[in-house]
Coordinates of C-alpha atoms and ligand atoms in Angstrom, one line a residue:
X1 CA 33.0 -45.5 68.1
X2 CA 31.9 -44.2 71.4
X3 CA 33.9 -42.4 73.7
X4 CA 31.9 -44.0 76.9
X5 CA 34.2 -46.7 77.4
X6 CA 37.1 -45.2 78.4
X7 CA 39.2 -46.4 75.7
X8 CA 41.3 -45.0 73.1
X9 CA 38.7 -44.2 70.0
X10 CA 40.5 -45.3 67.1
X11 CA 38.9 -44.2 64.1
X12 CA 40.2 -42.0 61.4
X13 CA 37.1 -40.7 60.8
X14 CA 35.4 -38.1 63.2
X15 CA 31.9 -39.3 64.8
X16 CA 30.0 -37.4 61.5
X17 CA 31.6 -39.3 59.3
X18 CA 34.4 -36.5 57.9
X19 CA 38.4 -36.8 57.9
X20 CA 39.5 -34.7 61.2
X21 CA 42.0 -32.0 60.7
X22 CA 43.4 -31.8 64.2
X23 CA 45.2 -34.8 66.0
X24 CA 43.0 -35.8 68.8
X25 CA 45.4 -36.8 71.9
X26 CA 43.7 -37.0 75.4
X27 CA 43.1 -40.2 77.7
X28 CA 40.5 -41.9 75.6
X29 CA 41.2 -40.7 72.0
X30 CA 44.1 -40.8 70.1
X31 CA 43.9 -40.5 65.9
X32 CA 45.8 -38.2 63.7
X33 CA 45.1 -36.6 60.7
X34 CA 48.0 -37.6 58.7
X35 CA 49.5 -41.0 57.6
X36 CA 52.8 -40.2 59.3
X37 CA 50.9 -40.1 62.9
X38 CA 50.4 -37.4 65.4
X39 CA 52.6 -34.4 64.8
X40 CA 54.4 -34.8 67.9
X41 CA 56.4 -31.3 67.9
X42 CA 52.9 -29.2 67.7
X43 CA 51.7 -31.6 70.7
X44 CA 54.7 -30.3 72.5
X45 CA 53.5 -26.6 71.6
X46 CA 50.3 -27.3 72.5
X47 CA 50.6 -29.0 75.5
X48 CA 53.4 -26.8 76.7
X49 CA 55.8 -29.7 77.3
X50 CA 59.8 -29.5 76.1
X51 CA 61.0 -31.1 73.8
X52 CA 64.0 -33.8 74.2
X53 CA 66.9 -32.4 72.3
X54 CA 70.5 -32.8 71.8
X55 CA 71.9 -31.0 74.7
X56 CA 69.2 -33.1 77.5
X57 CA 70.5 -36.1 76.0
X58 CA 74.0 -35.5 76.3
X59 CA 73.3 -34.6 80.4
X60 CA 71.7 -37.9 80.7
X61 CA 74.7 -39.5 79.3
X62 CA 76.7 -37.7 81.7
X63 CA 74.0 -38.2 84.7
X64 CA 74.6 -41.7 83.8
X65 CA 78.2 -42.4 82.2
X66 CA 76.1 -44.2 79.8
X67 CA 74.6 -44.1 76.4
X68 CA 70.4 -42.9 77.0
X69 CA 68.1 -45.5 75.9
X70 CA 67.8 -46.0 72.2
X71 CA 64.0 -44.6 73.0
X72 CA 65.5 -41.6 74.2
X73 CA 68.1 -41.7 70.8
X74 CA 65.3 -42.2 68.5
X75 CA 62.9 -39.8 69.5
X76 CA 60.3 -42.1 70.2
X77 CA 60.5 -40.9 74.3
X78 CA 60.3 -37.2 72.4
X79 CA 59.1 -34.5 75.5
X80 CA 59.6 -33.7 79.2
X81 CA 58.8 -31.8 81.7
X82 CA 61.5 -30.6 84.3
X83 CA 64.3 -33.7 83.2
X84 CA 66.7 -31.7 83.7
X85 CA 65.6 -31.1 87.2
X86 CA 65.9 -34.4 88.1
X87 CA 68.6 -35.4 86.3
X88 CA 70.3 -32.2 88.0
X89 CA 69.0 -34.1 91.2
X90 CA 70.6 -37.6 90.4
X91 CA 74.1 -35.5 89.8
X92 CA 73.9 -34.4 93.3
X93 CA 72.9 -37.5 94.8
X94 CA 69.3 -36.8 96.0
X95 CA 66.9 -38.8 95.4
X96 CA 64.1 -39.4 93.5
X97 CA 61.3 -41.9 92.3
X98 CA 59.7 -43.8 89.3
X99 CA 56.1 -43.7 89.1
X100 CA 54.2 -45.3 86.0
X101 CA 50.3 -47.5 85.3
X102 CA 48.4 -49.2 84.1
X103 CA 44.6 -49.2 82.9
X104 CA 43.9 -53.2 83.2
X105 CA 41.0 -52.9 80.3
X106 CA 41.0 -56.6 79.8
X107 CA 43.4 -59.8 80.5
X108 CA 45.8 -59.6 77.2
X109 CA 48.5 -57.3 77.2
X110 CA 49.6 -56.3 73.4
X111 CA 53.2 -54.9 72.6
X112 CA 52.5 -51.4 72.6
X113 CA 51.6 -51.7 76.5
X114 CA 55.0 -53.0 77.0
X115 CA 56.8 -50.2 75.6
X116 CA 56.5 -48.1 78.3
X117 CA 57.0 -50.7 81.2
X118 CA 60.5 -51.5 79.1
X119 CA 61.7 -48.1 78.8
X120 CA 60.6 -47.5 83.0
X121 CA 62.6 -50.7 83.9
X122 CA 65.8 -49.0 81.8
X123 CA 65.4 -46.2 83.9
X124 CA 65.0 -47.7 87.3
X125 CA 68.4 -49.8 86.6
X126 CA 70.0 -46.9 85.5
X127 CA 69.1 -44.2 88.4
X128 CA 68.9 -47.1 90.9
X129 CA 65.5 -45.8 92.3
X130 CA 62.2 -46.8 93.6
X131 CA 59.5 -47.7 91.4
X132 CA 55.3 -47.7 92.3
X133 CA 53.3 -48.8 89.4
X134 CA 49.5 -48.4 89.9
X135 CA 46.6 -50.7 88.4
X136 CA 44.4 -48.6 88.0
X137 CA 41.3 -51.2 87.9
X138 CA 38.9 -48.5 89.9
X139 CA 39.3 -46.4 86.7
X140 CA 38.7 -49.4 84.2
X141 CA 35.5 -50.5 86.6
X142 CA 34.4 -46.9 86.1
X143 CA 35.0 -46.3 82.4
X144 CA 33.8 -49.6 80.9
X145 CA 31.2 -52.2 81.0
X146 CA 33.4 -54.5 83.4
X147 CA 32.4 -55.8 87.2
X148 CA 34.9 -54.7 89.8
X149 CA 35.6 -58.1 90.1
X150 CA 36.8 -58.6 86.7
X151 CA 39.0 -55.4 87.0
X152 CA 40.3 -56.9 90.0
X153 CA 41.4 -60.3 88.1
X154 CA 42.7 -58.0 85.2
X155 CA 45.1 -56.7 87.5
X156 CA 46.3 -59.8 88.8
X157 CA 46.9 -60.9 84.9
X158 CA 48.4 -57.5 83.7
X159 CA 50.6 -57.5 86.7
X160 CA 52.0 -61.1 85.7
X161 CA 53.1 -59.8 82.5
X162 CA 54.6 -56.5 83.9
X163 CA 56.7 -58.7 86.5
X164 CA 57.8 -61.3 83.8
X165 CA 59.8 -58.1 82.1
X166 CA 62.1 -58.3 84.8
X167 CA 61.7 -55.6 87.6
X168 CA 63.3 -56.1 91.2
X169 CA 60.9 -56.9 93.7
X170 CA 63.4 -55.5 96.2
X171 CA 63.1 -51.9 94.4
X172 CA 59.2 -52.3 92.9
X173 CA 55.9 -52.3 94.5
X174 CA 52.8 -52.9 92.2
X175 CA 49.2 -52.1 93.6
X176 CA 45.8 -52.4 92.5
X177 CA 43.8 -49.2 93.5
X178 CA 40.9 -51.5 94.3
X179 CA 43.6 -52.7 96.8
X180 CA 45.9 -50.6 98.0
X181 CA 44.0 -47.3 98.6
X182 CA 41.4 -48.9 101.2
X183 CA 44.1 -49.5 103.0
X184 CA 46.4 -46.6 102.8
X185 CA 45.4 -43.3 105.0
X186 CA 47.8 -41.3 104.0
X187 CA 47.0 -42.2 100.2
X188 CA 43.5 -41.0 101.0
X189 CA 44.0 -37.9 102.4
X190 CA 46.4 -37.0 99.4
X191 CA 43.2 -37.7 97.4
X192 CA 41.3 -35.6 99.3
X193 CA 43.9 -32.9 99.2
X194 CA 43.9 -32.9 95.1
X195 CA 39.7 -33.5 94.9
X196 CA 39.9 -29.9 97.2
X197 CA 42.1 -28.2 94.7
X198 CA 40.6 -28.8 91.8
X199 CA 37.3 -27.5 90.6
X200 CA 34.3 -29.0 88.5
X201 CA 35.2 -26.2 85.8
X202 CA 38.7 -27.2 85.9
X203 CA 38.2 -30.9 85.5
X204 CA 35.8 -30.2 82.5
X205 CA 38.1 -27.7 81.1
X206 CA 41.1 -31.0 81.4
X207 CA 39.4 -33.7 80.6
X208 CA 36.3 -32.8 78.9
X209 CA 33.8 -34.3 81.5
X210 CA 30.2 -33.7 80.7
X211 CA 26.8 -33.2 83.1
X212 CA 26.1 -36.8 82.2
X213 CA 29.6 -38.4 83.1
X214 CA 28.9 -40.3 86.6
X215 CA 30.8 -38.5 89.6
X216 CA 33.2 -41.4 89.7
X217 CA 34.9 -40.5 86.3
X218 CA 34.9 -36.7 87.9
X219 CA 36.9 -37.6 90.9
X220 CA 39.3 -40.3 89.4
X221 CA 42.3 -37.9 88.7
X222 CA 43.0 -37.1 92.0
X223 CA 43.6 -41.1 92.3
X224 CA 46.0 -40.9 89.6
X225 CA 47.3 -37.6 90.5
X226 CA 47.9 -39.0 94.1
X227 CA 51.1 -41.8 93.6
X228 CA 53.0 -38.7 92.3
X229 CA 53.6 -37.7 96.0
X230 CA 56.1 -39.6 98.4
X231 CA 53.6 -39.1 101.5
X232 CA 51.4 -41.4 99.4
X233 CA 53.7 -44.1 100.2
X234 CA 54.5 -43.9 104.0
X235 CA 56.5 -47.7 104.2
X236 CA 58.3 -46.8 101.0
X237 CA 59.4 -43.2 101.9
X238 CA 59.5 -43.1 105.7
X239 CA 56.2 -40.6 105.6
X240 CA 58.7 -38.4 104.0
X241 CA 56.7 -36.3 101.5
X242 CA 59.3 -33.7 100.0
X243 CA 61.0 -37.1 97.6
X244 CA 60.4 -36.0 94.2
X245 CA 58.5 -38.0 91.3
X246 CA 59.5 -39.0 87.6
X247 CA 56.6 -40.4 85.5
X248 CA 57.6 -42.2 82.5
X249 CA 54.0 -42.2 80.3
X250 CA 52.4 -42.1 77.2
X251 CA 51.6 -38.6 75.7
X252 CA 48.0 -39.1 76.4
X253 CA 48.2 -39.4 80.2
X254 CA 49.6 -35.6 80.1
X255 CA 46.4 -34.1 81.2
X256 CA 46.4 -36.2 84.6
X257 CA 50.0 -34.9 85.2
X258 CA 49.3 -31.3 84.2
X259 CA 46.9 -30.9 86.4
X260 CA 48.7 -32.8 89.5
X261 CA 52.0 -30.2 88.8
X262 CA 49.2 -27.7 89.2
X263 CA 48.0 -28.5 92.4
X264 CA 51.3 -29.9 94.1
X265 CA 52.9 -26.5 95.1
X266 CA 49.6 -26.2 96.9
X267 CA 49.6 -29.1 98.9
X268 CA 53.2 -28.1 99.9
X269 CA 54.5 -31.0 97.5
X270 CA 57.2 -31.1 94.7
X271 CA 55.4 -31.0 91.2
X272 CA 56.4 -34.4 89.6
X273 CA 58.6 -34.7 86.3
X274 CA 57.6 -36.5 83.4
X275 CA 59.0 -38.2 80.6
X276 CA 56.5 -38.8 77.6
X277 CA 56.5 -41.3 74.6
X278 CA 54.6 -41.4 71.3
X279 CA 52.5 -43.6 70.6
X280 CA 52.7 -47.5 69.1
X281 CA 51.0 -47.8 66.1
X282 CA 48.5 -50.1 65.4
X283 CA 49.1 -52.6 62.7
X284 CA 46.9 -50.8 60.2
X285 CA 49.1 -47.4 60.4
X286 CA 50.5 -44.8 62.2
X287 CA 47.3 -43.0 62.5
X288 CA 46.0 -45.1 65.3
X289 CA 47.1 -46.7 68.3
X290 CA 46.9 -50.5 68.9
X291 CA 43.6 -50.8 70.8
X292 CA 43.3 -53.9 72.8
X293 CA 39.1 -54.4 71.8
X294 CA 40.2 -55.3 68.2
X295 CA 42.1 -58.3 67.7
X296 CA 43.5 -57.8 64.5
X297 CA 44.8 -54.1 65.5
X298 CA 47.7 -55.5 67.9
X299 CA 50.1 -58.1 68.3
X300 CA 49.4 -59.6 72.0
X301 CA 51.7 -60.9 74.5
X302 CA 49.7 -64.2 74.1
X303 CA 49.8 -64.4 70.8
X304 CA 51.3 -68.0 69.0
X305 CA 54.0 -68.1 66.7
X306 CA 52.2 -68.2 63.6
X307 CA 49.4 -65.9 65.0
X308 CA 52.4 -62.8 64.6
X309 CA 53.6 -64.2 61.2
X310 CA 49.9 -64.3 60.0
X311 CA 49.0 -60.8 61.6
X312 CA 51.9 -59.0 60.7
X313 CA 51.8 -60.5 56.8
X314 CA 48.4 -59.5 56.4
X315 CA 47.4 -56.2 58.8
X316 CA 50.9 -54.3 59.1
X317 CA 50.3 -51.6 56.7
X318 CA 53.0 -51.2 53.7
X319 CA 54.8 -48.3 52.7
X320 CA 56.5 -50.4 50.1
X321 CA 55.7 -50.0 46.0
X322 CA 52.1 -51.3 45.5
X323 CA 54.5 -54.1 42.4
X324 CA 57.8 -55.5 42.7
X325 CA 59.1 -53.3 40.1
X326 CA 57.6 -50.3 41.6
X327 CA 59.2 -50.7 44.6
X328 CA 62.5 -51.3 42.8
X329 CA 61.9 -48.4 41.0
X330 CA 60.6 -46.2 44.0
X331 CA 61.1 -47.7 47.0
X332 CA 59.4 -48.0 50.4
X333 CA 58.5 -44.8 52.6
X334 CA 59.5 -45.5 56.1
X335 CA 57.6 -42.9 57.5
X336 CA 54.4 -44.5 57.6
X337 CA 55.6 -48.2 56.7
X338 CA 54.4 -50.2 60.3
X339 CA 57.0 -53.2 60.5
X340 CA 59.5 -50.3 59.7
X341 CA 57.9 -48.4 62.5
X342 CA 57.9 -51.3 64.7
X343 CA 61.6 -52.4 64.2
X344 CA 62.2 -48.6 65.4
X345 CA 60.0 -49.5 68.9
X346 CA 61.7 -52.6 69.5
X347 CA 65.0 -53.2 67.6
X348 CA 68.1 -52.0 69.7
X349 CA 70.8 -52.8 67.3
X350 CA 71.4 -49.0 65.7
X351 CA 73.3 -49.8 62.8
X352 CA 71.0 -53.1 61.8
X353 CA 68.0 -50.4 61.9
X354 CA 69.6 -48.0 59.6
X355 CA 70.7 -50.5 57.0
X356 CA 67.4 -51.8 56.9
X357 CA 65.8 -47.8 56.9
X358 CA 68.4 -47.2 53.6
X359 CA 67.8 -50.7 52.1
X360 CA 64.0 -50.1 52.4
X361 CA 64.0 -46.2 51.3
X362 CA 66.1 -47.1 48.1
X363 CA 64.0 -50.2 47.0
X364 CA 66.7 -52.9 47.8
X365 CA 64.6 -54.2 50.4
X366 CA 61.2 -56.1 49.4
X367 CA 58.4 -55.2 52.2
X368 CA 58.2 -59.1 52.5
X369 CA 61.8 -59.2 54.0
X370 CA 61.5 -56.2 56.1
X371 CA 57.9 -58.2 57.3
X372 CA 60.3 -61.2 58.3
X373 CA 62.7 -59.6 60.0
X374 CA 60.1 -58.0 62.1
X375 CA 58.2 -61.6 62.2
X376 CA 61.2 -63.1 64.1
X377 CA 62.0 -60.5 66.1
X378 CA 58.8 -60.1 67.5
X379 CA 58.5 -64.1 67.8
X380 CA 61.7 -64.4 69.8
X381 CA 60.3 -61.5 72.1
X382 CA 57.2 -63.4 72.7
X383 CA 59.0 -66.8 72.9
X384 CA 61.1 -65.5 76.4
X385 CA 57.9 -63.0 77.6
X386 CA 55.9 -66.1 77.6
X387 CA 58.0 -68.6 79.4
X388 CA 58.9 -66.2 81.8
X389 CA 55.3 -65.4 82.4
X390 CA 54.8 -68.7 83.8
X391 CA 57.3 -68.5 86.3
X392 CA 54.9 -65.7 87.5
X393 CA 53.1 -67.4 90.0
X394 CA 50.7 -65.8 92.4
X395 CA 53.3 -66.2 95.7
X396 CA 55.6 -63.3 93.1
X397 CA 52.6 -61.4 92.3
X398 CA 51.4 -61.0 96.2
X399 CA 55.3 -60.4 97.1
X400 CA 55.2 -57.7 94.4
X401 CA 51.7 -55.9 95.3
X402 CA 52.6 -56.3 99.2
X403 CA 53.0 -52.7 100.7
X404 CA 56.4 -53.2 102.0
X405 CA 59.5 -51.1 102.6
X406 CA 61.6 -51.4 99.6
X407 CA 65.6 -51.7 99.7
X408 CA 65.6 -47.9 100.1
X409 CA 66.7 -45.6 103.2
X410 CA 65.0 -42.8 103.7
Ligands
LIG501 N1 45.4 -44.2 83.2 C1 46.4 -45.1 82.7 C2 45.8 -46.1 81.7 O1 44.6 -46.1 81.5 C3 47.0 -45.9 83.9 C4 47.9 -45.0 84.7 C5 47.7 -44.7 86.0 C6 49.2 -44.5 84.3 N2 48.8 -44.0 86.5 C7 49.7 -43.8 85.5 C8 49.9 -44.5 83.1 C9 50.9 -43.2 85.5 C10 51.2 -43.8 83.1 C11 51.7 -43.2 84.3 O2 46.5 -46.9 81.1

């Protein structure tokens, strides 16, 4: 698969045809090498990130008097950068604010995209804070075969199905870089800032740009980089630009972030703080993620009733007994069982999980019940995501994408 388009490559082979031996994380490729997934913990290593361990867990429960996110508990929101900075911050009460995307590739949504937008909604109710999501349609238009039209519309559909998992339009402002940055100075000149500080060299050296990439692709980070500082945001922040940022993202966006925390002492702003998850697997194992160009890879937010039972039946890939008896004899490896997997991503109830992991690992459990139960939660999900979708309408959307002071003094 080519790496043109700007979307994750999902293969498990390498481009010659041979099994890779290194996990390949960055924006637009994501496979590992083993059946378990990426090895998260040498990610950390390499990417120089901390890892989220007992004792940060236990000041977030403090931070908040409550329990963290069962994300947080299971590992599956696994590194950091500077948490306990902000959490440190919150303590104190200073504030701070949320900043998380989207890449609107096409019109369906599919549960893994959700993931993160869950997890950032957690957190905004929990630290009370403001929250700027940015479409990043611009980067889409540039990376893939689409019109910046159709990016445009993508936007408008993603941004539906972001607002229909319940954020505050008093305390969330969602805008389509298409949109938003014609019509922003001071977001401009915060682009300019980053394109300044950052060489040709250096973006190749990130991001693996090449002599034939168009200059577009070269300057996009500092767009991304850019909604990690306040001054970006002058209604928002009251042109303050010393509020620091907390980025909730997907491991694979690191490299945008890593070089934004390099370049933000520079332009006399606070390097932002990140949060980073793992990724969702696609149906056909952990060594992939679900890619939204292949249908039968993902579970979508549009997807019918019997469109989930059928998928998940026949894709989800099985880390039960290949018989009956087998599996009664062996039983099922969760590690690398998907509906197990995906029970983890979206099943809060603790206990429910762990009798399931034990009745699964010891053979109790067939893989065609596990399959169900995943089956009706996942149904039930889409059931309420979809009728609350079309309550959506396009009056919410412009309130939402309006650039607006939000119920925040500063
Ligand atoms: N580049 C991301 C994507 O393709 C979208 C994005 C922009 C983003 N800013 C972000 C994701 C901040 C996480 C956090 O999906």
């Amino acid at each position: 698969m080519s790496n043109t388009t700007g979307m994750a490559n999902l293969n498990l082979t390498g481009d010659d045809g041979t099994v890779p031996t290194e996990d390949e994380v960055n924006p637009w490729e994501v496979h590992a090498s083993s059946a378990t997934g990426v090895d998260y913990d040498k990610l950390i290593k390499r990417f120089g990130s901390s890892p989220i361990d007992s004792a940060l867990l236990s000041k977030f429960e403090t931070a908040l008097g409550q329990p963290p996110h069962f994300l947080l508990r299971r590992g599956i929101v696994f590194s950091h950068r500077d948490m306990d900075q902000i959490l440190a911050l919150h303590s104190q009460g200073k504030p701070f604010f949320l900043y998380t995307g989207r890449g609107p590739s096409s019109e369906a949504m599919h549960m893994g995209h959700v993931i993160p937008f869950l997890f950032t909604k957690w957190l905004q109710e929990a630290f009370n804070v403001p929250l700027v999501i940015q479409m990043t349609d611009d980067e889409k238009f540039l990376w893939k075969d689409i019109s910046l039209e159709t990016a445009r519309s993508y936007t408008t559909e993603n941004a539906k199905d972001i607002i229909a998992l319940g954020f505050d339009p008093e305390r969330t402002f969602i805008f389509s870089d298409l949109d938003y940055i014609g019509s922003s100075p001071e977001f401009y000149r915060n682009m300019c800032r980053v394109q300044k500080a950052v060489t040709f060299n250096q973006a190749k050296g990130i991001f693996g740009f090449t002599e034939s990439d168009c200059i577009g692709k070269i300057s996009f980070p500092a767009i991304q980089a850019a909604p990690s500082f306040s001054s970006s945001f002058p209604r928002i922040f009251n042109s303050r630009s010393d509020i620091p940022c907390l980025i909730p993202c997907a491991i694979d966006q690191d490299p945008y972030f890593r070089m934004t925390r390099d370049v933000a002492p520079r332009i006399g702003c606070p390097k932002p703080a990140l949060l980073h998850s793992t990724f969702f697997p696609a149906l056909q194992g952990c060594q992939t993620k679900m890619s939204a160009s292949d249908a039968n890879s993902s579970v979508f937010l549009t997807d019918t009733p019997k469109a989930v039972k059928d998928k998940i039946n026949k894709y989800a890939f099985s880390g039960g007994g290949a018989t009956v008896e087998e599996h009664k004899k062996n039983g099922g490896n969760c590690d690398i069982d998907v509906s197990y997997q995906y029970l983890r991503f979206f099943l809060d109830d603790d206990q429910r999980l762990e009798k399931i992991r034990q009745d699964y690992s010891s053979g109790d459990l067939l893989t065609g019940y596990l399959k169900k139960e995943l089956i009706e939660l996942l149904q039930a999900f889409l059931k309420s995501h979809q009728e609350k979708r079309k309550a959506v309408t396009d009056e919410v959307v412009k309130q939402f994408m309006t650039p607006r002071k939000l119920k925040f003094d500063y």
